[in-house]
mmCIF file with all atom_site columns, C-alpha atoms and ligand atoms in Angstrom:
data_model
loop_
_atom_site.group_PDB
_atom_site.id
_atom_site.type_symbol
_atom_site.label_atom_id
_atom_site.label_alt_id
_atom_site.label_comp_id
_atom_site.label_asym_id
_atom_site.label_entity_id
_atom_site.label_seq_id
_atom_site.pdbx_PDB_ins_code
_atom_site.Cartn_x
_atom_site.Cartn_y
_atom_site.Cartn_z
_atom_site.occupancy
_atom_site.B_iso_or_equiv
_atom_site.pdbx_formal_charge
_atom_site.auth_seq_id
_atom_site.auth_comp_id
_atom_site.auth_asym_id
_atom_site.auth_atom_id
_atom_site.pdbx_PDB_model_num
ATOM   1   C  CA  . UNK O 1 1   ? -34.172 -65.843 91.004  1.00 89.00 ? 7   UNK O CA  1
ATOM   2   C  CA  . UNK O 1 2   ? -32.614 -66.083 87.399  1.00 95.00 ? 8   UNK O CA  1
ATOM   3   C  CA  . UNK O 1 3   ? -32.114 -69.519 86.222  1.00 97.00 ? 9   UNK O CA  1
ATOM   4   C  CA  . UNK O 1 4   ? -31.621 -70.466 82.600  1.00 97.00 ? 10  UNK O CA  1
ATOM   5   C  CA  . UNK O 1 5   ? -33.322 -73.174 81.071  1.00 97.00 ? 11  UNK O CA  1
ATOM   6   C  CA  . UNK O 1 6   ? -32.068 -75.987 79.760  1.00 95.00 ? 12  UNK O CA  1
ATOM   7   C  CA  . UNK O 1 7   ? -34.280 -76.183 76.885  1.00 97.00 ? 13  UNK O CA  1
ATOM   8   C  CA  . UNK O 1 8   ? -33.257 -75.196 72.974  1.00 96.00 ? 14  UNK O CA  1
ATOM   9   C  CA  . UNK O 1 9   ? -35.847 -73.563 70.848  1.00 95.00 ? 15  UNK O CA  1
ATOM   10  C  CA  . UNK O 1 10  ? -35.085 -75.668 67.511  1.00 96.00 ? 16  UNK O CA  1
ATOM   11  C  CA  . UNK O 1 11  ? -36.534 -78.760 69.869  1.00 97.00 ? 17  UNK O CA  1
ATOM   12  C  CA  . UNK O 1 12  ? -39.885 -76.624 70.463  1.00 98.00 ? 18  UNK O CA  1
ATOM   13  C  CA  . UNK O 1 13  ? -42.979 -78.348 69.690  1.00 98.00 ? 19  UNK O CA  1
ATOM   14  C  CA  . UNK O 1 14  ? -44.407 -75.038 68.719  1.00 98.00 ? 20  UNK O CA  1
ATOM   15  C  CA  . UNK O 1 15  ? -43.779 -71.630 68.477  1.00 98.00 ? 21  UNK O CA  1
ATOM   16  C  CA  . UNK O 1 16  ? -46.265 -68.623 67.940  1.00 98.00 ? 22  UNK O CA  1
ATOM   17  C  CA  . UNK O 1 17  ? -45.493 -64.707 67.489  1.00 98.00 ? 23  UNK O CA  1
ATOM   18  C  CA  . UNK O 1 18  ? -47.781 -62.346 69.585  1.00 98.00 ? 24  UNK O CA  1
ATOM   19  C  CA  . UNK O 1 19  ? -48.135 -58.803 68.783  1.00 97.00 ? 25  UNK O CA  1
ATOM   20  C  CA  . UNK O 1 20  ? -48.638 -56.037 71.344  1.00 95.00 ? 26  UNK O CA  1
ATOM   21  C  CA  . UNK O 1 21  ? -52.120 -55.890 71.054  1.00 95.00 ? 27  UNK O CA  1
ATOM   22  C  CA  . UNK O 1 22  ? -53.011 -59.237 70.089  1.00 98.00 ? 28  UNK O CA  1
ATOM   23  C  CA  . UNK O 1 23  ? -54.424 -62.198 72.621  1.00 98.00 ? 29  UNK O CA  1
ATOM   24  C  CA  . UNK O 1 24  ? -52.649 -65.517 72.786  1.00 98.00 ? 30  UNK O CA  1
ATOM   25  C  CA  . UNK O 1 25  ? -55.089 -68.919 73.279  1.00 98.00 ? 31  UNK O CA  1
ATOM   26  C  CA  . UNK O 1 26  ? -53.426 -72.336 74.105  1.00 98.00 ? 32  UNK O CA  1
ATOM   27  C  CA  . UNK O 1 27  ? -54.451 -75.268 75.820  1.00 98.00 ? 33  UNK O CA  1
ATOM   28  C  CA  . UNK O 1 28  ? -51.091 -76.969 77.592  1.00 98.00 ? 34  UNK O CA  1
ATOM   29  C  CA  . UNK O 1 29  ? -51.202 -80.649 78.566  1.00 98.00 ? 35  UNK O CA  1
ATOM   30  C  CA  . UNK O 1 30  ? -50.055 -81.345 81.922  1.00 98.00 ? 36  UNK O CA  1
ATOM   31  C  CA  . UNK O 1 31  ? -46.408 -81.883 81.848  1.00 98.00 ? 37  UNK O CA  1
ATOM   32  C  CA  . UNK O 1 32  ? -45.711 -79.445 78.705  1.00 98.00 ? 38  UNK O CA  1
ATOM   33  C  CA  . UNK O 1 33  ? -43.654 -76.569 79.017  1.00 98.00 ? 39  UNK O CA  1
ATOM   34  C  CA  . UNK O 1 34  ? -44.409 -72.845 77.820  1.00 98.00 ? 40  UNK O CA  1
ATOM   35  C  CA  . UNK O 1 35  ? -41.763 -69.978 77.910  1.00 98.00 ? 41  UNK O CA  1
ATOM   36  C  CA  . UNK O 1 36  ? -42.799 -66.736 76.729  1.00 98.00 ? 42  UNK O CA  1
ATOM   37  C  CA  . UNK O 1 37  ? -39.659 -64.387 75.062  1.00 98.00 ? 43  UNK O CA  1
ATOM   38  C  CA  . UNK O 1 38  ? -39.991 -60.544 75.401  1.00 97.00 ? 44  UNK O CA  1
ATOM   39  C  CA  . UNK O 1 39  ? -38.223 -60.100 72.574  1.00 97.00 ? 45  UNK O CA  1
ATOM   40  C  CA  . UNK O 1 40  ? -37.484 -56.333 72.459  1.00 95.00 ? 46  UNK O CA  1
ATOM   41  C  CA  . UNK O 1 41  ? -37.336 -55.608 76.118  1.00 92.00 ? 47  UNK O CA  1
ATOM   42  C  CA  . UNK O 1 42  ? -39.801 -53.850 78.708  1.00 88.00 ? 48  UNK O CA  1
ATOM   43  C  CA  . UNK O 1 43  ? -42.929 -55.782 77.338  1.00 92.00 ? 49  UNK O CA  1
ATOM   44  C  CA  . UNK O 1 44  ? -46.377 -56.924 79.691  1.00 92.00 ? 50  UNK O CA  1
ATOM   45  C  CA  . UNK O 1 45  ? -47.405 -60.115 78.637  1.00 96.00 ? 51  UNK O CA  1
ATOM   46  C  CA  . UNK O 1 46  ? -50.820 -60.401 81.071  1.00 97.00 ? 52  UNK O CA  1
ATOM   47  C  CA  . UNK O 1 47  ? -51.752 -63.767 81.155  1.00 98.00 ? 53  UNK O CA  1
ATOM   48  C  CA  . UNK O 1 48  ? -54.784 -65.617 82.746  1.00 98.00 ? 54  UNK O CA  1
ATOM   49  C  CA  . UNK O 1 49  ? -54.897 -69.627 83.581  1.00 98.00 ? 55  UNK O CA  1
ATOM   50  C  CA  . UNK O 1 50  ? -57.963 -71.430 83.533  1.00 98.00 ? 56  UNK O CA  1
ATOM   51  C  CA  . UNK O 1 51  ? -58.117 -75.560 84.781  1.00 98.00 ? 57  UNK O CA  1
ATOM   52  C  CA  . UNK O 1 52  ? -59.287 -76.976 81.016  1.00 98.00 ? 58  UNK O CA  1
ATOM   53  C  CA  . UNK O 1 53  ? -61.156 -79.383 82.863  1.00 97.00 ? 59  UNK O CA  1
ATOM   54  C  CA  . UNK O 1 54  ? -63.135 -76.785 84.822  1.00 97.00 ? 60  UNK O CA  1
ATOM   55  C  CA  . UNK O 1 55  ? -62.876 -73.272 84.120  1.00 97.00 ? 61  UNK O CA  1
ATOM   56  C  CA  . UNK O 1 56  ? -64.083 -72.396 87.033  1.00 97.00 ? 62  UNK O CA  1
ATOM   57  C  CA  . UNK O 1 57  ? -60.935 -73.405 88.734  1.00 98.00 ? 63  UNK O CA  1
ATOM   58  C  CA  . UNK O 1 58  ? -58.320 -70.808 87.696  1.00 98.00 ? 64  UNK O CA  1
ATOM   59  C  CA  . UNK O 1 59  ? -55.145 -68.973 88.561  1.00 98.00 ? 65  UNK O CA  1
ATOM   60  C  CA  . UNK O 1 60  ? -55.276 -67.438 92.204  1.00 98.00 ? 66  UNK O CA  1
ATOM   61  C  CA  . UNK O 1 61  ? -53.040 -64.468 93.389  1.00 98.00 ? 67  UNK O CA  1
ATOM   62  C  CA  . UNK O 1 62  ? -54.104 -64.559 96.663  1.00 98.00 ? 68  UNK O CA  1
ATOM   63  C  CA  . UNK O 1 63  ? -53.325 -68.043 97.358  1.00 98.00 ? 69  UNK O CA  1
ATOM   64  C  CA  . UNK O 1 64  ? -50.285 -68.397 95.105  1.00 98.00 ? 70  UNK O CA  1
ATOM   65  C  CA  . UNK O 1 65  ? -48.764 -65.218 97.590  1.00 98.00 ? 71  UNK O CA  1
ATOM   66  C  CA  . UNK O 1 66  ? -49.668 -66.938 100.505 1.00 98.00 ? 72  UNK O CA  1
ATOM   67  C  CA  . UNK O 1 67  ? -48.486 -70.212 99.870  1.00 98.00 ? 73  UNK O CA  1
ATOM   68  C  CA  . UNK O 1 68  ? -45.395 -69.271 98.670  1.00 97.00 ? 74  UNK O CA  1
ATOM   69  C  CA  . UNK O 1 69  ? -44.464 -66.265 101.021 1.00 97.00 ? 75  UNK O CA  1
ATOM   70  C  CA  . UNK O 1 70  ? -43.778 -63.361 98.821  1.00 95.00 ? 76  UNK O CA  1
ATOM   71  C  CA  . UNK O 1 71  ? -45.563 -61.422 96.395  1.00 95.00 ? 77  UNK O CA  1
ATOM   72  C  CA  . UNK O 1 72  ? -43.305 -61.786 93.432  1.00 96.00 ? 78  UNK O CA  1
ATOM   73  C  CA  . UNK O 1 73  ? -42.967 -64.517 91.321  1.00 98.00 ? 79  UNK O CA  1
ATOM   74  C  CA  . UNK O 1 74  ? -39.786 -66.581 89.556  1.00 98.00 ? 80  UNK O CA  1
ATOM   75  C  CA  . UNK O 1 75  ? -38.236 -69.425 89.320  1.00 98.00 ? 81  UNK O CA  1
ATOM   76  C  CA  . UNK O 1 76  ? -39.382 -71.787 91.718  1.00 97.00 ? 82  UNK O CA  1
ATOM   77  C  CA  . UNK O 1 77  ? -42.689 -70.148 91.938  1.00 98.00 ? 83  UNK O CA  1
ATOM   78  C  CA  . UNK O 1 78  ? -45.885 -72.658 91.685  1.00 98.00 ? 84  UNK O CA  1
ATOM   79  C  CA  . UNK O 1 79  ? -48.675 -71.155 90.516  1.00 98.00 ? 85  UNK O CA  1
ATOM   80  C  CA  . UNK O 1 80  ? -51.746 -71.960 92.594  1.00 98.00 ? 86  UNK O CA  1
ATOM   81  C  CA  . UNK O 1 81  ? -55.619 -72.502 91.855  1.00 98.00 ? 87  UNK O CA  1
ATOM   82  C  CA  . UNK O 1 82  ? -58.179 -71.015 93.798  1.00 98.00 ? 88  UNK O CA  1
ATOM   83  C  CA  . UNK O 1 83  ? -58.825 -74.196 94.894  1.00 98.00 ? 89  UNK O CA  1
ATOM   84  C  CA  . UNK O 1 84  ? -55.389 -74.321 96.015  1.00 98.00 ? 90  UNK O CA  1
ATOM   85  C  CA  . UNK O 1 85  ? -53.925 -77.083 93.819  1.00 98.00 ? 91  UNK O CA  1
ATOM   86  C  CA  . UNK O 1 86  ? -50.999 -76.686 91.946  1.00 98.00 ? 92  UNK O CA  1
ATOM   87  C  CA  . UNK O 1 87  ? -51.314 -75.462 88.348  1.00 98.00 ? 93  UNK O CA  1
ATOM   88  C  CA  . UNK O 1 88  ? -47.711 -74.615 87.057  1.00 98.00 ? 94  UNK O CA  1
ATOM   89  C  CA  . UNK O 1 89  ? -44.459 -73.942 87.929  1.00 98.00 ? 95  UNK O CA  1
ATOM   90  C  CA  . UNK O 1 90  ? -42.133 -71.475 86.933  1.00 98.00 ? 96  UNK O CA  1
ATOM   91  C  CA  . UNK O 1 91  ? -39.033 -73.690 86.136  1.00 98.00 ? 97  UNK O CA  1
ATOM   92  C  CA  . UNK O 1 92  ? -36.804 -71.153 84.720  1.00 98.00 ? 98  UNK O CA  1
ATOM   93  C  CA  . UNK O 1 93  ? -36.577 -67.056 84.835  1.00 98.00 ? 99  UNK O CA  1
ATOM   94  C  CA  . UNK O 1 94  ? -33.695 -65.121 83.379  1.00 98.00 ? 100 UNK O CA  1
ATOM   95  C  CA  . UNK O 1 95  ? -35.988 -61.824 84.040  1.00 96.00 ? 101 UNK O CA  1
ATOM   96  C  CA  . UNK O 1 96  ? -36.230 -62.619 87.818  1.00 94.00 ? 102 UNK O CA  1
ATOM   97  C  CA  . UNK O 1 97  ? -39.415 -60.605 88.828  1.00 94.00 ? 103 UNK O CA  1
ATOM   98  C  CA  . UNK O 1 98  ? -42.492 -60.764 87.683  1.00 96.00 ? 104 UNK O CA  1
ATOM   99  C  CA  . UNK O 1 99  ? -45.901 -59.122 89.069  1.00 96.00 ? 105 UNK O CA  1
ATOM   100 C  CA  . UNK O 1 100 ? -49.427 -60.515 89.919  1.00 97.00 ? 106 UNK O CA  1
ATOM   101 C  CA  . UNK O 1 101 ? -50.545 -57.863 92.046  1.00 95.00 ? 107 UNK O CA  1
ATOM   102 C  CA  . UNK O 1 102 ? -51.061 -54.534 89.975  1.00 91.00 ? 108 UNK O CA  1
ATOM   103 C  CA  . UNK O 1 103 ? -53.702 -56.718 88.080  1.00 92.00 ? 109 UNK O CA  1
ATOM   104 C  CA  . UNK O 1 104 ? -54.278 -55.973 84.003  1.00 93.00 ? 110 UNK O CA  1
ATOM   105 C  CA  . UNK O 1 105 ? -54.738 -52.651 82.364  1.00 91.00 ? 111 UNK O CA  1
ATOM   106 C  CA  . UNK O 1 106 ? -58.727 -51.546 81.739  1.00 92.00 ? 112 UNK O CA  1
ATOM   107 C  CA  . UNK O 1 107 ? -60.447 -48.843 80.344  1.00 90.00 ? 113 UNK O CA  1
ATOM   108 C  CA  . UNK O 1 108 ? -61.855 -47.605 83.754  1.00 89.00 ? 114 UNK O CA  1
ATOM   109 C  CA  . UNK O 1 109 ? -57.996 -48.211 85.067  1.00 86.00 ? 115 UNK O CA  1
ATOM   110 C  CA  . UNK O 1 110 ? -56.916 -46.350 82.029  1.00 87.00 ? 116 UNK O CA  1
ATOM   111 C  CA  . UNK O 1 111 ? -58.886 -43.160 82.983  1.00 90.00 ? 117 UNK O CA  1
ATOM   112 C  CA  . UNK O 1 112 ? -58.181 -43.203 86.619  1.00 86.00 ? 118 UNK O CA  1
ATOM   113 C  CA  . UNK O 1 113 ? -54.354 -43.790 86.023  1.00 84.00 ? 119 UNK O CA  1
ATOM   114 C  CA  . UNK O 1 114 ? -53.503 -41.264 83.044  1.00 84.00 ? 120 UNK O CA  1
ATOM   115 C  CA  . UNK O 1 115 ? -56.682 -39.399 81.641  1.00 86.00 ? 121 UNK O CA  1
ATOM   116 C  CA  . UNK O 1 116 ? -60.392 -39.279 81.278  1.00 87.00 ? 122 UNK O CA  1
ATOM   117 C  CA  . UNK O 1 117 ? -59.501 -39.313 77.461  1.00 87.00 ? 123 UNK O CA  1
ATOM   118 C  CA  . UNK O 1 118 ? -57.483 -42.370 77.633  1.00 84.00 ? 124 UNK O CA  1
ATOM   119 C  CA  . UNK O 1 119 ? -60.587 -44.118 77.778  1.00 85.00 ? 125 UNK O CA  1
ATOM   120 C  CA  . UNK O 1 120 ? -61.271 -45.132 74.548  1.00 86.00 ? 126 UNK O CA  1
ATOM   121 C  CA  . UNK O 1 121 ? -57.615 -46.685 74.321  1.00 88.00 ? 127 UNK O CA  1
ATOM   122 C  CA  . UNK O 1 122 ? -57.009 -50.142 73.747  1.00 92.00 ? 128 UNK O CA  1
ATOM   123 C  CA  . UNK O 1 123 ? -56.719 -52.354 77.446  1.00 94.00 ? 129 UNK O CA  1
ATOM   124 C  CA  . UNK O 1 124 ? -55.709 -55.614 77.988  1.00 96.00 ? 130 UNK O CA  1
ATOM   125 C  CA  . UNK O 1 125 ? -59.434 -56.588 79.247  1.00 96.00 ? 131 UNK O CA  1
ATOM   126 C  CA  . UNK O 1 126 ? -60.431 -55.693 75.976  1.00 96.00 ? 132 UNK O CA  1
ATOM   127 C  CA  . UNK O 1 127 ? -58.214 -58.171 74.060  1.00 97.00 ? 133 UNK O CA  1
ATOM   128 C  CA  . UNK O 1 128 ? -59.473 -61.090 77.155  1.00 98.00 ? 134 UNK O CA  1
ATOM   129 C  CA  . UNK O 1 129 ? -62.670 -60.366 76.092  1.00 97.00 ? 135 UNK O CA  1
ATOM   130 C  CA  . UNK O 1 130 ? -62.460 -60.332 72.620  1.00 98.00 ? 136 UNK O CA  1
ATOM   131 C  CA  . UNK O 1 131 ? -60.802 -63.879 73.225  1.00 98.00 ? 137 UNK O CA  1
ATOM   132 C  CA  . UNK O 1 132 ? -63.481 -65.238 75.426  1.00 97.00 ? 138 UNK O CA  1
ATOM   133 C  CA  . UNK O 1 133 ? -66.122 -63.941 72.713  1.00 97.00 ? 139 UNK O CA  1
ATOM   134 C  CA  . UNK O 1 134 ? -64.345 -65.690 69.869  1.00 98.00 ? 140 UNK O CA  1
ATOM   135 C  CA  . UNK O 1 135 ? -63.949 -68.638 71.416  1.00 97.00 ? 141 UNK O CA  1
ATOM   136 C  CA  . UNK O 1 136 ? -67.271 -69.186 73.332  1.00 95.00 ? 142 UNK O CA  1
ATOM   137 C  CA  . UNK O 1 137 ? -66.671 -73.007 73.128  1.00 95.00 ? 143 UNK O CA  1
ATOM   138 C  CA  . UNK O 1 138 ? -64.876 -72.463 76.515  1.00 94.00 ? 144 UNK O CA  1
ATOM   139 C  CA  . UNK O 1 139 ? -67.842 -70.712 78.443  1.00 94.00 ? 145 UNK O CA  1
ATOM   140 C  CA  . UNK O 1 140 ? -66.165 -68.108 79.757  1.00 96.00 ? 146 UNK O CA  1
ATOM   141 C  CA  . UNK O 1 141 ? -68.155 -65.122 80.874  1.00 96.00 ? 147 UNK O CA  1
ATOM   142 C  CA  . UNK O 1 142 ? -66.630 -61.353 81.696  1.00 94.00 ? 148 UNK O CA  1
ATOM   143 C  CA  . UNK O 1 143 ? -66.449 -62.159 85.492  1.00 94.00 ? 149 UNK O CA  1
ATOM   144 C  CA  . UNK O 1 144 ? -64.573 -65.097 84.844  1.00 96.00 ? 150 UNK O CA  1
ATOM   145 C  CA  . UNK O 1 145 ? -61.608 -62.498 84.240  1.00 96.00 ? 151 UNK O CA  1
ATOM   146 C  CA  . UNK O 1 146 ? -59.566 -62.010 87.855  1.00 94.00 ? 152 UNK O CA  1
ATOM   147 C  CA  . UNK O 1 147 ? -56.445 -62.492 88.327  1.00 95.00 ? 153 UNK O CA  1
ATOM   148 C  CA  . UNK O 1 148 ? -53.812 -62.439 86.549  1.00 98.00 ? 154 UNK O CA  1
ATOM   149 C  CA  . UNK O 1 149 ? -50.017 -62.512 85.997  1.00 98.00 ? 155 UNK O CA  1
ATOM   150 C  CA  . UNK O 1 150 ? -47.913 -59.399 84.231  1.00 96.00 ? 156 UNK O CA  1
ATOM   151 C  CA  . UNK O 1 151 ? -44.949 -61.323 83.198  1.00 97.00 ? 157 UNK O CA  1
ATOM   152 C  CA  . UNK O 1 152 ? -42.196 -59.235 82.647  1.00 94.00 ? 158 UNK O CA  1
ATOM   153 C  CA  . UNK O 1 153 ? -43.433 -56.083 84.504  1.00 90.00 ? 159 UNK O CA  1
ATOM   154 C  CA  . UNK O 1 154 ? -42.261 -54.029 87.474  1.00 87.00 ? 160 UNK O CA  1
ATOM   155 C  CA  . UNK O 1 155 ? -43.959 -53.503 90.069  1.00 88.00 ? 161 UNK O CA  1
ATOM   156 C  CA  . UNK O 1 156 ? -42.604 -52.936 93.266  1.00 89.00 ? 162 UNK O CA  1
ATOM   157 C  CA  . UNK O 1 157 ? -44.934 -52.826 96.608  1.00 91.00 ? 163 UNK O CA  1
ATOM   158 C  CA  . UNK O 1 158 ? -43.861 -50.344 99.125  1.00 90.00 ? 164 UNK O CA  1
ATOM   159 C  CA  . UNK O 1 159 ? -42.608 -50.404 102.474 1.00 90.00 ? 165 UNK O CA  1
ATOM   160 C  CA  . UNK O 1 160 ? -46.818 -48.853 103.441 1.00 91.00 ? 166 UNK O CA  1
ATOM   161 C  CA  . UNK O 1 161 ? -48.162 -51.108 101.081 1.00 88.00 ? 167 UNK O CA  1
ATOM   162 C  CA  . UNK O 1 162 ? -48.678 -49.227 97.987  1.00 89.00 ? 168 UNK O CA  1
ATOM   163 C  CA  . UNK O 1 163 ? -47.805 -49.979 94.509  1.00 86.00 ? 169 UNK O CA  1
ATOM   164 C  CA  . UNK O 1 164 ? -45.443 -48.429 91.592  1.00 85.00 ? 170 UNK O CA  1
ATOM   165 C  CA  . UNK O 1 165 ? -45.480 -48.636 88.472  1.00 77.00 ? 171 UNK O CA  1
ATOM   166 C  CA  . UNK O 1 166 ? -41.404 -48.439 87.533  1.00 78.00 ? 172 UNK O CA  1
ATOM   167 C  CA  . UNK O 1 167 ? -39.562 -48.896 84.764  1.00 78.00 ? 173 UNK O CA  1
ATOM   168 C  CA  . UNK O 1 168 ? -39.533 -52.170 83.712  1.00 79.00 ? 174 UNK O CA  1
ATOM   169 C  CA  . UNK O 1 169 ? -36.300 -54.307 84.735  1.00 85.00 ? 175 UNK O CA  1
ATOM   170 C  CA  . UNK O 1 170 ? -36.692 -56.905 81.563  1.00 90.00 ? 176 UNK O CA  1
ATOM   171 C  CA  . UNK O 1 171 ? -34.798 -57.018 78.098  1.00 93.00 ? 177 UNK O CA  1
ATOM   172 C  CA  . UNK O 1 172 ? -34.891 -58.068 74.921  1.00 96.00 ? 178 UNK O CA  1
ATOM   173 C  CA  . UNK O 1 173 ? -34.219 -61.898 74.801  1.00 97.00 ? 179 UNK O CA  1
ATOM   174 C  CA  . UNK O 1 174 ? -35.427 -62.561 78.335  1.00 97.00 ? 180 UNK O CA  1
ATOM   175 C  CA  . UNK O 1 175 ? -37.551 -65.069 79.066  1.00 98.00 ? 181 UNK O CA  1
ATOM   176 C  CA  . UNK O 1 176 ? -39.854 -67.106 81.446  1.00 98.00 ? 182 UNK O CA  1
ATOM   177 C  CA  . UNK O 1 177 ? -40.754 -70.626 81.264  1.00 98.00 ? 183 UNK O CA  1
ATOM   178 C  CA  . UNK O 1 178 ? -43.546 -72.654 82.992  1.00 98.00 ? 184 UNK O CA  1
ATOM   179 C  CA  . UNK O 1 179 ? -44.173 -76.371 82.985  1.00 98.00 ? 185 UNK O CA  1
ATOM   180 C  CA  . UNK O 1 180 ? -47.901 -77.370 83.372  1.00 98.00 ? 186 UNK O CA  1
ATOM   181 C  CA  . UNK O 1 181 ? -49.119 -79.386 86.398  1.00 98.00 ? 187 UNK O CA  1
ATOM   182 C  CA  . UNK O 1 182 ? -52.311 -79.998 85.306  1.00 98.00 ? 188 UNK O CA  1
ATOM   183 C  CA  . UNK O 1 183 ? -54.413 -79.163 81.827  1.00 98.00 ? 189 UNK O CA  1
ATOM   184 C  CA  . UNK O 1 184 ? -54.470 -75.724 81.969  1.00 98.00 ? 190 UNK O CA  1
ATOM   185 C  CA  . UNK O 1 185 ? -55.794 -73.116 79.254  1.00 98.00 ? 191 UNK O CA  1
ATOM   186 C  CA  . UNK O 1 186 ? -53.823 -70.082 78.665  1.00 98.00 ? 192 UNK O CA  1
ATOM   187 C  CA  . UNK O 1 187 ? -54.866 -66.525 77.701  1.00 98.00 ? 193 UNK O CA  1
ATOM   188 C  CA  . UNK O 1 188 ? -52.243 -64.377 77.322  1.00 98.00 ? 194 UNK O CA  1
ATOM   189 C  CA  . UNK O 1 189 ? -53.014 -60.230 76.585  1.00 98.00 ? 195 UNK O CA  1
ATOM   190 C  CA  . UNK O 1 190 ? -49.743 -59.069 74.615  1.00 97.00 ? 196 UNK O CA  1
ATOM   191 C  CA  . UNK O 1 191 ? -50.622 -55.490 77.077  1.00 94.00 ? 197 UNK O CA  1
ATOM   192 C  CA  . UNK O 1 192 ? -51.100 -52.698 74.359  1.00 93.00 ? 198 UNK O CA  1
ATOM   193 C  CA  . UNK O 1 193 ? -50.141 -49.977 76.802  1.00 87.00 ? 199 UNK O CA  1
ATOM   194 C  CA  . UNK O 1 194 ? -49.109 -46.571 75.704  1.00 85.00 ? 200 UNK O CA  1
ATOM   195 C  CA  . UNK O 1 195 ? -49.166 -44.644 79.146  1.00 83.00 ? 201 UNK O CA  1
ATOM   196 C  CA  . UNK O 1 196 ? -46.907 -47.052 80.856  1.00 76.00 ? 202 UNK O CA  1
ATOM   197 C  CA  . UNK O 1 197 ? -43.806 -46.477 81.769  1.00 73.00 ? 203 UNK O CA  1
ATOM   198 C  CA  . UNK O 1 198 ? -43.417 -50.291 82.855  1.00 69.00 ? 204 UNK O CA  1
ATOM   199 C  CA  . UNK O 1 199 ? -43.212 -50.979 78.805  1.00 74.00 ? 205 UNK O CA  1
ATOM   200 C  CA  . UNK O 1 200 ? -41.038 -47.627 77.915  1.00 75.00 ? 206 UNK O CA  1
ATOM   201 C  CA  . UNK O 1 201 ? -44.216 -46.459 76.082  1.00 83.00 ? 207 UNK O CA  1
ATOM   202 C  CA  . UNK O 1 202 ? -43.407 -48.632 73.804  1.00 87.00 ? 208 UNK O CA  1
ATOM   203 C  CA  . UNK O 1 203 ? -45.624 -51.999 73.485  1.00 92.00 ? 209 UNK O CA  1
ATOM   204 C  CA  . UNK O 1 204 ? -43.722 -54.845 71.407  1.00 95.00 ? 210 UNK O CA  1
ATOM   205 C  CA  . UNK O 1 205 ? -44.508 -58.566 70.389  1.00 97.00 ? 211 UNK O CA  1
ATOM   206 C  CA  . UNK O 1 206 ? -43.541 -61.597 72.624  1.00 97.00 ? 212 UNK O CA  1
ATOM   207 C  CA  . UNK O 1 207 ? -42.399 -64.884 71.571  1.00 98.00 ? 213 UNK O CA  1
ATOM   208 C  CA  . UNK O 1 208 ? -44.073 -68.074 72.676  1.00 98.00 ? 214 UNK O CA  1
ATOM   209 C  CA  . UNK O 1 209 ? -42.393 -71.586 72.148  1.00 98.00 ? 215 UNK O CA  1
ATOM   210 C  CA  . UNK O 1 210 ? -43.938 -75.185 73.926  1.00 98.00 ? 216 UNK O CA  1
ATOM   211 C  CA  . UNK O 1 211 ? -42.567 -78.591 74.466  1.00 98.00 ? 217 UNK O CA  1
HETATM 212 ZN ZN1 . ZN  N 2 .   ? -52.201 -54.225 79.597  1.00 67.94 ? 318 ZN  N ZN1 1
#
């Protein structure tokens, strides 16, 4: 569902430019907003959500899907924990689809998807771990990594079940935007991707502004 938001970014509280490649690390109080800008169109911003009260309550897919009744997410969406408490809420959407099934891009994903000798290419785990590593004051460990959200990307689920990777449907200047229900850390992977048609082989930064 595309709804605009009513917010202006000169009133942002703070705003931060991610390039592809990079990770993003923020801690939002509950009750602040985030919206993430793909700024040149067709970007994957793969984000993670952690409870910063306990990490080991975190974003859930499966229950998010379920509660909600569809496997897409946009406006309107709340984002649940695997504890099944709210966490956010996507509040506005002018990109109208967003993905948290295909999961993030890996090495071993790399390999399997494109080419044994794609291995060695930057993945979006890699930058999640590089963030969890320089920020160990968190404690989180590799297998805290599951789920996560592709904001931005396309991927549609088949009538059998199955999953495409399709050209992306987002452009530059659209955005998503996600007020906090409870203290919740975000990790956002600014996806480096260069075999993806999703990003038009073409990985580019993301703009992040909070209120
Ligand atoms: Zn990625």
């Amino acid at each position: 569902m595309i709804l605009e938001s009513t917010k202006t970014l000169s009133s942002a509280l703070e705003r931060f430019e991610v390039e592809a490649g990079d990770y993003f690390l923020y801690t939002l109080k509950k009750g602040q907003t985030l919206r993430i800008t793909d700024l040149e169109g067709n970007q994957a911003a793969d984000t993670l959500f952690y409870s910063a009260e306990d990490t080991s309550e975190r974003y859930s897919a499966s229950d998010t899907i379920r509660e909600q009744g569809g496997l897409y997410l946009s406006a309107g969406s709340v984002l649940k924990t695997n504890l099944n408490r709210d966490m956010l809420k996507i509040v506005a959407d002018t990109c109208g689809r967003h993905d948290t099934v295909g999961g993030a891009c890996a090495t071993e994903s790399n390999t399997v998807r494109y080419d044994l000798e794609k291995r060695c290419m930057h993945a979006c785990r890699d930058s999640w771990m590089l963030a969890i590593q320089e920020h160990d004051e968190l404690g989180l460990k590799k297998d805290d990594i599951t789920h996560n959200i592709n904001f931005f990307m396309n991927v549609p689920v088949t009538e059998e079940g199955g999953l495409t990777f399709a050209d992306g449907i987002s452009a530059p200047g659209k955005y998503v935007e996600l007020e906090a229900l409870m203290d919740t850390i975000v990790l956002i992977s600014n996806c480096p991707q260069l075999n993806n048609p999703c990003n038009g082989y073409n990985p580019t930064p993301v703009d992040v502004a909070i209120w």
